[in-house]
Every structure is written in structure tokens, then in C-alpha cells.
PDB file of C-alpha atoms in Angstrom:
ATOM      1  CA  MET T  18     103.780 108.759 -89.809  1.00  0.00           C
ATOM      2  CA  LYS T  19     105.082 112.752 -89.953  1.00  0.00           C
ATOM      3  CA  GLU T  20     105.701 114.572 -86.900  1.00  0.00           C
ATOM      4  CA  ALA T  21     102.680 116.878 -87.721  1.00  0.00           C
ATOM      5  CA  GLU T  22     100.156 114.340 -88.440  1.00  0.00           C
ATOM      6  CA  SER T  23     101.216 112.518 -85.047  1.00  0.00           C
ATOM      7  CA  ARG T  24     100.852 115.722 -82.738  1.00  0.00           C
ATOM      8  CA  GLY T  25      98.162 117.159 -85.048  1.00  0.00           C
ATOM      9  CA  SER T  26      97.625 120.658 -86.135  1.00  0.00           C
ATOM     10  CA  LEU T  27      96.288 124.041 -84.742  1.00  0.00           C
ATOM     11  CA  LEU T  28      93.428 125.344 -86.608  1.00  0.00           C
ATOM     12  CA  VAL T  29      92.946 129.189 -86.275  1.00  0.00           C
ATOM     13  CA  CYS T  30      89.985 130.631 -87.380  1.00  0.00           C
ATOM     14  CA  GLU T  31      90.937 134.147 -88.109  1.00  0.00           C
ATOM     15  CA  GLY T  32      90.037 136.664 -90.996  1.00  0.00           C
ATOM     16  CA  ASP T  33      92.588 139.495 -90.162  1.00  0.00           C
ATOM     17  CA  PRO T  34      95.948 138.769 -92.165  1.00  0.00           C
ATOM     18  CA  HIS T  35      97.684 141.161 -89.480  1.00  0.00           C
ATOM     19  CA  LEU T  36      96.499 138.732 -86.330  1.00  0.00           C
ATOM     20  CA  ARG T  37      97.375 135.604 -88.556  1.00  0.00           C
ATOM     21  CA  ALA T  38     100.630 137.007 -88.563  1.00  0.00           C
ATOM     22  CA  ALA T  39     100.608 137.570 -84.722  1.00  0.00           C
ATOM     23  CA  PHE T  40      99.230 134.066 -84.155  1.00  0.00           C
ATOM     24  CA  ALA T  41     102.021 132.730 -86.412  1.00  0.00           C
ATOM     25  CA  LEU T  42     104.912 134.734 -84.472  1.00  0.00           C
ATOM     26  CA  MET T  43     102.977 133.676 -80.921  1.00  0.00           C
ATOM     27  CA  LEU T  44     102.326 130.265 -81.910  1.00  0.00           C
ATOM     28  CA  GLY T  45     103.994 128.684 -84.835  1.00  0.00           C
ATOM     29  CA  ALA T  46     106.883 127.398 -82.970  1.00  0.00           C
ATOM     30  CA  GLN T  47     104.778 125.141 -80.829  1.00  0.00           C
ATOM     31  CA  TYR T  48     102.027 123.927 -83.361  1.00  0.00           C
ATOM     32  CA  ASP T  49     101.635 123.190 -87.009  1.00  0.00           C
ATOM     33  CA  LEU T  50      99.462 126.247 -87.912  1.00  0.00           C
ATOM     34  CA  VAL T  51      96.197 125.872 -90.246  1.00  0.00           C
ATOM     35  CA  PHE T  52      94.246 129.087 -90.883  1.00  0.00           C
ATOM     36  CA  VAL T  53      90.606 129.722 -92.210  1.00  0.00           C
ATOM     37  CA  SER T  54      89.169 133.065 -92.333  1.00  0.00           C
ATOM     38  CA  GLU T  55      85.784 132.298 -91.864  1.00  0.00           C
ATOM     39  CA  PRO T  56      83.555 130.090 -89.352  1.00  0.00           C
ATOM     40  CA  ALA T  57      81.818 128.039 -92.497  1.00  0.00           C
ATOM     41  CA  GLU T  58      85.518 126.709 -93.426  1.00  0.00           C
ATOM     42  CA  ILE T  59      85.744 125.106 -90.086  1.00  0.00           C
ATOM     43  CA  LEU T  60      84.129 121.957 -90.646  1.00  0.00           C
ATOM     44  CA  PRO T  61      85.475 121.100 -93.932  1.00  0.00           C
ATOM     45  CA  MET T  62      89.143 121.782 -92.531  1.00  0.00           C
ATOM     46  CA  LEU T  63      88.493 119.502 -89.706  1.00  0.00           C
ATOM     47  CA  GLY T  64      87.891 116.571 -92.343  1.00  0.00           C
ATOM     48  CA  GLN T  65      91.155 117.270 -94.154  1.00  0.00           C
ATOM     49  CA  ASN T  66      93.668 117.526 -91.516  1.00  0.00           C
ATOM     50  CA  VAL T  67      94.506 115.921 -88.155  1.00  0.00           C
ATOM     51  CA  ILE T  68      93.216 118.843 -86.170  1.00  0.00           C
ATOM     52  CA  ARG T  69      93.643 118.578 -82.149  1.00  0.00           C
ATOM     53  CA  GLN T  70      93.103 122.134 -81.283  1.00  0.00           C
ATOM     54  CA  LEU T  71      91.035 125.135 -82.757  1.00  0.00           C
ATOM     55  CA  VAL T  72      91.489 128.975 -82.089  1.00  0.00           C
ATOM     56  CA  TRP T  73      88.639 130.837 -82.701  1.00  0.00           C
ATOM     57  CA  HIS T  74      88.426 134.409 -82.835  1.00  0.00           C
ATOM     58  CA  LEU T  75      84.970 135.732 -82.766  1.00  0.00           C
ATOM     59  CA  ASP T  76      85.559 139.435 -82.966  1.00  0.00           C
ATOM     60  CA  HIS T  77      86.849 139.326 -86.691  1.00  0.00           C
ATOM     61  CA  PRO T  78      83.333 138.598 -88.406  1.00  0.00           C
ATOM     62  CA  PRO T  79      83.562 137.305 -91.819  1.00  0.00           C
ATOM     63  CA  ASP T  80      83.310 139.720 -94.689  1.00  0.00           C
ATOM     64  CA  LEU T  81      79.746 139.435 -95.086  1.00  0.00           C
ATOM     65  CA  LEU T  82      79.033 140.483 -91.805  1.00  0.00           C
ATOM     66  CA  ALA T  83      81.493 143.251 -92.067  1.00  0.00           C
ATOM     67  CA  GLU T  84      79.448 144.530 -95.133  1.00  0.00           C
ATOM     68  CA  GLY T  85      76.109 144.062 -93.386  1.00  0.00           C
ATOM     69  CA  LEU T  86      77.560 146.184 -90.509  1.00  0.00           C
ATOM     70  CA  GLN T  87      78.577 148.778 -92.906  1.00  0.00           C
ATOM     71  CA  ARG T  88      74.861 148.913 -94.415  1.00  0.00           C
ATOM     72  CA  ALA T  89      73.503 148.932 -90.868  1.00  0.00           C
ATOM     73  CA  ILE T  90      75.248 152.420 -90.209  1.00  0.00           C
ATOM     74  CA  ARG T  91      73.252 153.848 -93.419  1.00  0.00           C
ATOM     75  CA  ALA T  92      70.005 152.216 -92.039  1.00  0.00           C
ATOM     76  CA  ASP T  93      67.302 154.437 -90.448  1.00  0.00           C
ATOM     77  CA  ASP T  94      68.021 152.844 -86.934  1.00  0.00           C
ATOM     78  CA  PRO T  95      71.826 151.945 -87.240  1.00  0.00           C
ATOM     79  CA  LEU T  96      72.022 150.661 -83.632  1.00  0.00           C
ATOM     80  CA  ASP T  97      69.053 148.248 -84.159  1.00  0.00           C
ATOM     81  CA  ALA T  98      70.068 147.148 -87.658  1.00  0.00           C
ATOM     82  CA  SER T  99      73.498 146.305 -86.191  1.00  0.00           C
ATOM     83  CA  ARG T 100      72.212 144.305 -83.170  1.00  0.00           C
ATOM     84  CA  GLN T 101      70.113 142.178 -85.842  1.00  0.00           C
ATOM     85  CA  ILE T 102      73.263 141.461 -87.923  1.00  0.00           C
ATOM     86  CA  ARG T 103      75.408 140.797 -84.858  1.00  0.00           C
ATOM     87  CA  ALA T 104      72.749 138.428 -83.417  1.00  0.00           C
ATOM     88  CA  ALA T 105      72.705 136.555 -86.755  1.00  0.00           C
ATOM     89  CA  TYR T 106      76.438 136.308 -86.828  1.00  0.00           C
ATOM     90  CA  PHE T 107      76.384 134.880 -83.157  1.00  0.00           C
ATOM     91  CA  ASN T 108      73.428 132.579 -84.194  1.00  0.00           C
ATOM     92  CA  SER T 109      75.731 131.490 -86.966  1.00  0.00           C
ATOM     93  CA  CYS T 110      78.774 130.828 -84.701  1.00  0.00           C
ATOM     94  CA  ILE T 111      76.467 128.630 -82.420  1.00  0.00           C
ATOM     95  CA  LYS T 112      75.076 126.560 -85.058  1.00  0.00           C
ATOM     96  CA  THR T 113      78.619 125.948 -86.299  1.00  0.00           C
ATOM     97  CA  LEU T 114      80.036 125.362 -82.713  1.00  0.00           C
ATOM     98  CA  LYS T 115      77.309 122.663 -82.215  1.00  0.00           C
ATOM     99  CA  THR T 116      77.938 120.787 -85.191  1.00  0.00           C
ATOM    100  CA  ILE T 117      81.630 120.865 -84.364  1.00  0.00           C
ATOM    101  CA  CYS T 118      81.147 119.615 -81.082  1.00  0.00           C
ATOM    102  CA  GLN T 119      78.908 116.700 -82.621  1.00  0.00           C
ATOM    103  CA  ALA T 120      81.416 115.973 -85.124  1.00  0.00           C
ATOM    104  CA  SER T 121      84.585 116.360 -82.873  1.00  0.00           C
ATOM    105  CA  PRO T 122      83.676 116.113 -79.283  1.00  0.00           C
ATOM    106  CA  GLU T 123      87.230 115.615 -78.384  1.00  0.00           C
ATOM    107  CA  LEU T 124      88.389 118.618 -79.958  1.00  0.00           C
ATOM    108  CA  HIS T 125      89.671 121.619 -77.714  1.00  0.00           C
ATOM    109  CA  ILE T 126      88.433 124.983 -78.617  1.00  0.00           C
ATOM    110  CA  LEU T 127      89.671 128.442 -77.399  1.00  0.00           C
ATOM    111  CA  PHE T 128      87.551 130.944 -78.151  1.00  0.00           C
ATOM    112  CA  LEU T 129      88.897 134.430 -78.302  1.00  0.00           C
ATOM    113  CA  ALA T 130      86.657 137.738 -77.755  1.00  0.00           C
ATOM    114  CA  SER T 131      86.402 141.084 -76.462  1.00  0.00           C
ATOM    115  CA  ASP T 132      82.786 140.959 -76.434  1.00  0.00           C
ATOM    116  CA  TYR T 133      80.521 138.117 -76.692  1.00  0.00           C
ATOM    117  CA  GLU T 134      76.602 138.016 -76.296  1.00  0.00           C
ATOM    118  CA  LEU T 135      74.891 136.000 -73.459  1.00  0.00           C
ATOM    119  CA  ASP T 136      73.219 133.918 -75.771  1.00  0.00           C
ATOM    120  CA  PHE T 137      76.478 132.901 -77.098  1.00  0.00           C
ATOM    121  CA  GLN T 138      77.543 132.093 -73.605  1.00  0.00           C
ATOM    122  CA  VAL T 139      74.590 129.987 -72.864  1.00  0.00           C
ATOM    123  CA  ALA T 140      74.545 128.262 -76.238  1.00  0.00           C
ATOM    124  CA  ALA T 141      78.578 127.457 -75.918  1.00  0.00           C
ATOM    125  CA  LEU T 142      77.783 125.943 -72.136  1.00  0.00           C
ATOM    126  CA  GLN T 143      74.988 123.830 -73.674  1.00  0.00           C
ATOM    127  CA  CYS T 144      77.408 122.276 -76.191  1.00  0.00           C
ATOM    128  CA  GLY T 145      79.968 121.153 -73.638  1.00  0.00           C
ATOM    129  CA  ARG T 146      82.607 121.549 -71.255  1.00  0.00           C
ATOM    130  CA  VAL T 147      83.573 125.579 -71.476  1.00  0.00           C
ATOM    131  CA  ASN T 148      84.991 127.910 -69.513  1.00  0.00           C
ATOM    132  CA  PHE T 149      85.382 131.609 -69.662  1.00  0.00           C
ATOM    133  CA  LEU T 150      87.946 133.666 -68.587  1.00  0.00           C
ATOM    134  CA  PRO T 151      86.394 136.822 -67.633  1.00  0.00           C
ATOM    135  CA  ASP T 152      89.309 139.059 -67.456  1.00  0.00           C
ATOM    136  CA  ALA T 153      90.953 140.946 -70.351  1.00  0.00           C
ATOM    137  CA  TRP T 154      94.073 139.659 -71.631  1.00  0.00           C
ATOM    138  CA  GLU T 155      96.728 141.613 -72.973  1.00  0.00           C
ATOM    139  CA  ILE T 156      98.709 140.173 -75.744  1.00  0.00           C
ATOM    140  CA  SER T 157     101.953 139.703 -74.410  1.00  0.00           C
ATOM    141  CA  GLN T 158     104.185 136.859 -73.370  1.00  0.00           C
ATOM    142  CA  ALA T 159     102.214 136.095 -70.428  1.00  0.00           C
ATOM    143  CA  PHE T 160      99.153 135.741 -72.797  1.00  0.00           C
ATOM    144  CA  VAL T 161     101.130 133.340 -75.282  1.00  0.00           C
ATOM    145  CA  GLU T 162     101.813 131.213 -72.196  1.00  0.00           C
ATOM    146  CA  GLN T 163      98.304 131.172 -71.212  1.00  0.00           C
ATOM    147  CA  LEU T 164      97.032 130.482 -74.526  1.00  0.00           C
ATOM    148  CA  GLN T 165      99.737 127.340 -74.410  1.00  0.00           C
ATOM    149  CA  ALA T 166      98.814 126.280 -71.287  1.00  0.00           C
ATOM    150  CA  LEU T 167      95.013 126.209 -72.063  1.00  0.00           C
ATOM    151  CA  LEU T 168      95.633 124.332 -75.600  1.00  0.00           C
ATOM    152  CA  GLY T 169      98.098 121.931 -73.875  1.00  0.00           C
ATOM    153  CA  ASP T 170      96.467 120.845 -70.826  1.00  0.00           C
ATOM    154  CA  LYS T 171      95.343 117.210 -71.685  1.00  0.00           C
ATOM    155  CA  LYS T 172      94.278 116.437 -68.181  1.00  0.00           C
ATOM    156  CA  SER T 173      91.590 119.432 -67.877  1.00  0.00           C
ATOM    157  CA  SER T 174      88.066 117.920 -68.373  1.00  0.00           C
ATOM    158  CA  ILE T 175      87.364 121.555 -69.920  1.00  0.00           C
ATOM    159  CA  ARG T 176      87.569 121.204 -73.705  1.00  0.00           C
ATOM    160  CA  HIS T 177      86.256 124.885 -74.729  1.00  0.00           C
ATOM    161  CA  TRP T 178      87.610 127.931 -73.497  1.00  0.00           C
ATOM    162  CA  VAL T 179      86.538 131.719 -73.875  1.00  0.00           C
ATOM    163  CA  VAL T 180      89.422 134.257 -73.440  1.00  0.00           C
ATOM    164  CA  ARG T 181      87.983 137.930 -73.266  1.00  0.00           C
ATOM    165  CA  LEU T 182      90.487 140.471 -75.125  1.00  0.00           C
ATOM    166  CA  PRO T 183      90.593 144.206 -74.383  1.00  0.00           C
ATOM    167  CA  LYS T 184      88.541 145.952 -76.592  1.00  0.00           C
ATOM    168  CA  ALA T 185      90.726 147.953 -79.167  1.00  0.00           C
TER     169      ALA T 185
END
């Protein structure tokens, strides 16, 4: 068995190519990284690779959501339209999360977000052992060390972490 297969891979759900490069710099030496752009790609990837951990960046929605938000700007009530589109995105994330938790209950998931809806927090908590880190983390060496500690703690009963990032 190859070394990568024995230790598994870290799946990163990130659509932004610049942030993908940042993840590769931060975590590439410690993990075999596998990237997907959209939440819908997570489940098929879990079946194709030995994935032990997932980093899911909730702030960078897939292209369809970005297009929807652009249309919302031109709507009669842009604020209401954007809320509805964001709610639909988070509902999609919740459904994906529930399916992932059923299919791979042992998977460690680290969510990164600067803002997340209360509905998402409740649904995430219902899916299993989830911990939210409420303070914003700057992307720095300390942040990288914190990521590595959260992902590598095999003794923790907490499987899913939500890290709040600073707003841009």
C-alpha cells in the first residue's frame, strides 16, 4: 500500500484558485491534498479516494450561487433576493453535510466561514459532534498550526469543527 493510501488524503472544498494555492502552501507538506470546487463534488470524491479529513470553505460558494447573487443585485428587492439565494445555498450545504455524515461517520470535517447562518449551525450540530470556534482566525502560521491540530487530533470526540475567518 502506498504511503498516501495508508494515511489518507485531505479533501479541500474550495472554488477559488488563489485560496487553493494557499491551502497547498499551508497544508501540502503534511497532507496529500485533493481539491473539489463545489459541495456537490464532495460525495463522489469520498468514494474515489481514501479521504480521512475534509476542509470545506463555506464562504466561497459555487458558480451557480455567485450567478444567482449577481441576479439578486438587479432584483426589485436585492437584499431579500440575496437572502433567499444564500438560504438555498446553506440548505444545499446542510443536505450535503447530512449525507456525508451518514456515508462517512468517521470523517473529520473542518468548516471555514466568516459568516454562517443559525440554521446551518443547528443542522451541523444535529449531524454529530461539531464544535464552533467563535473567534475570527487570521490566516497565519498560528492559523496553520491550529488547522493541523484540529485535523490531527485523533483522541478528540469532536469530529467536525467550524472555524470563523475574518471578513474580507
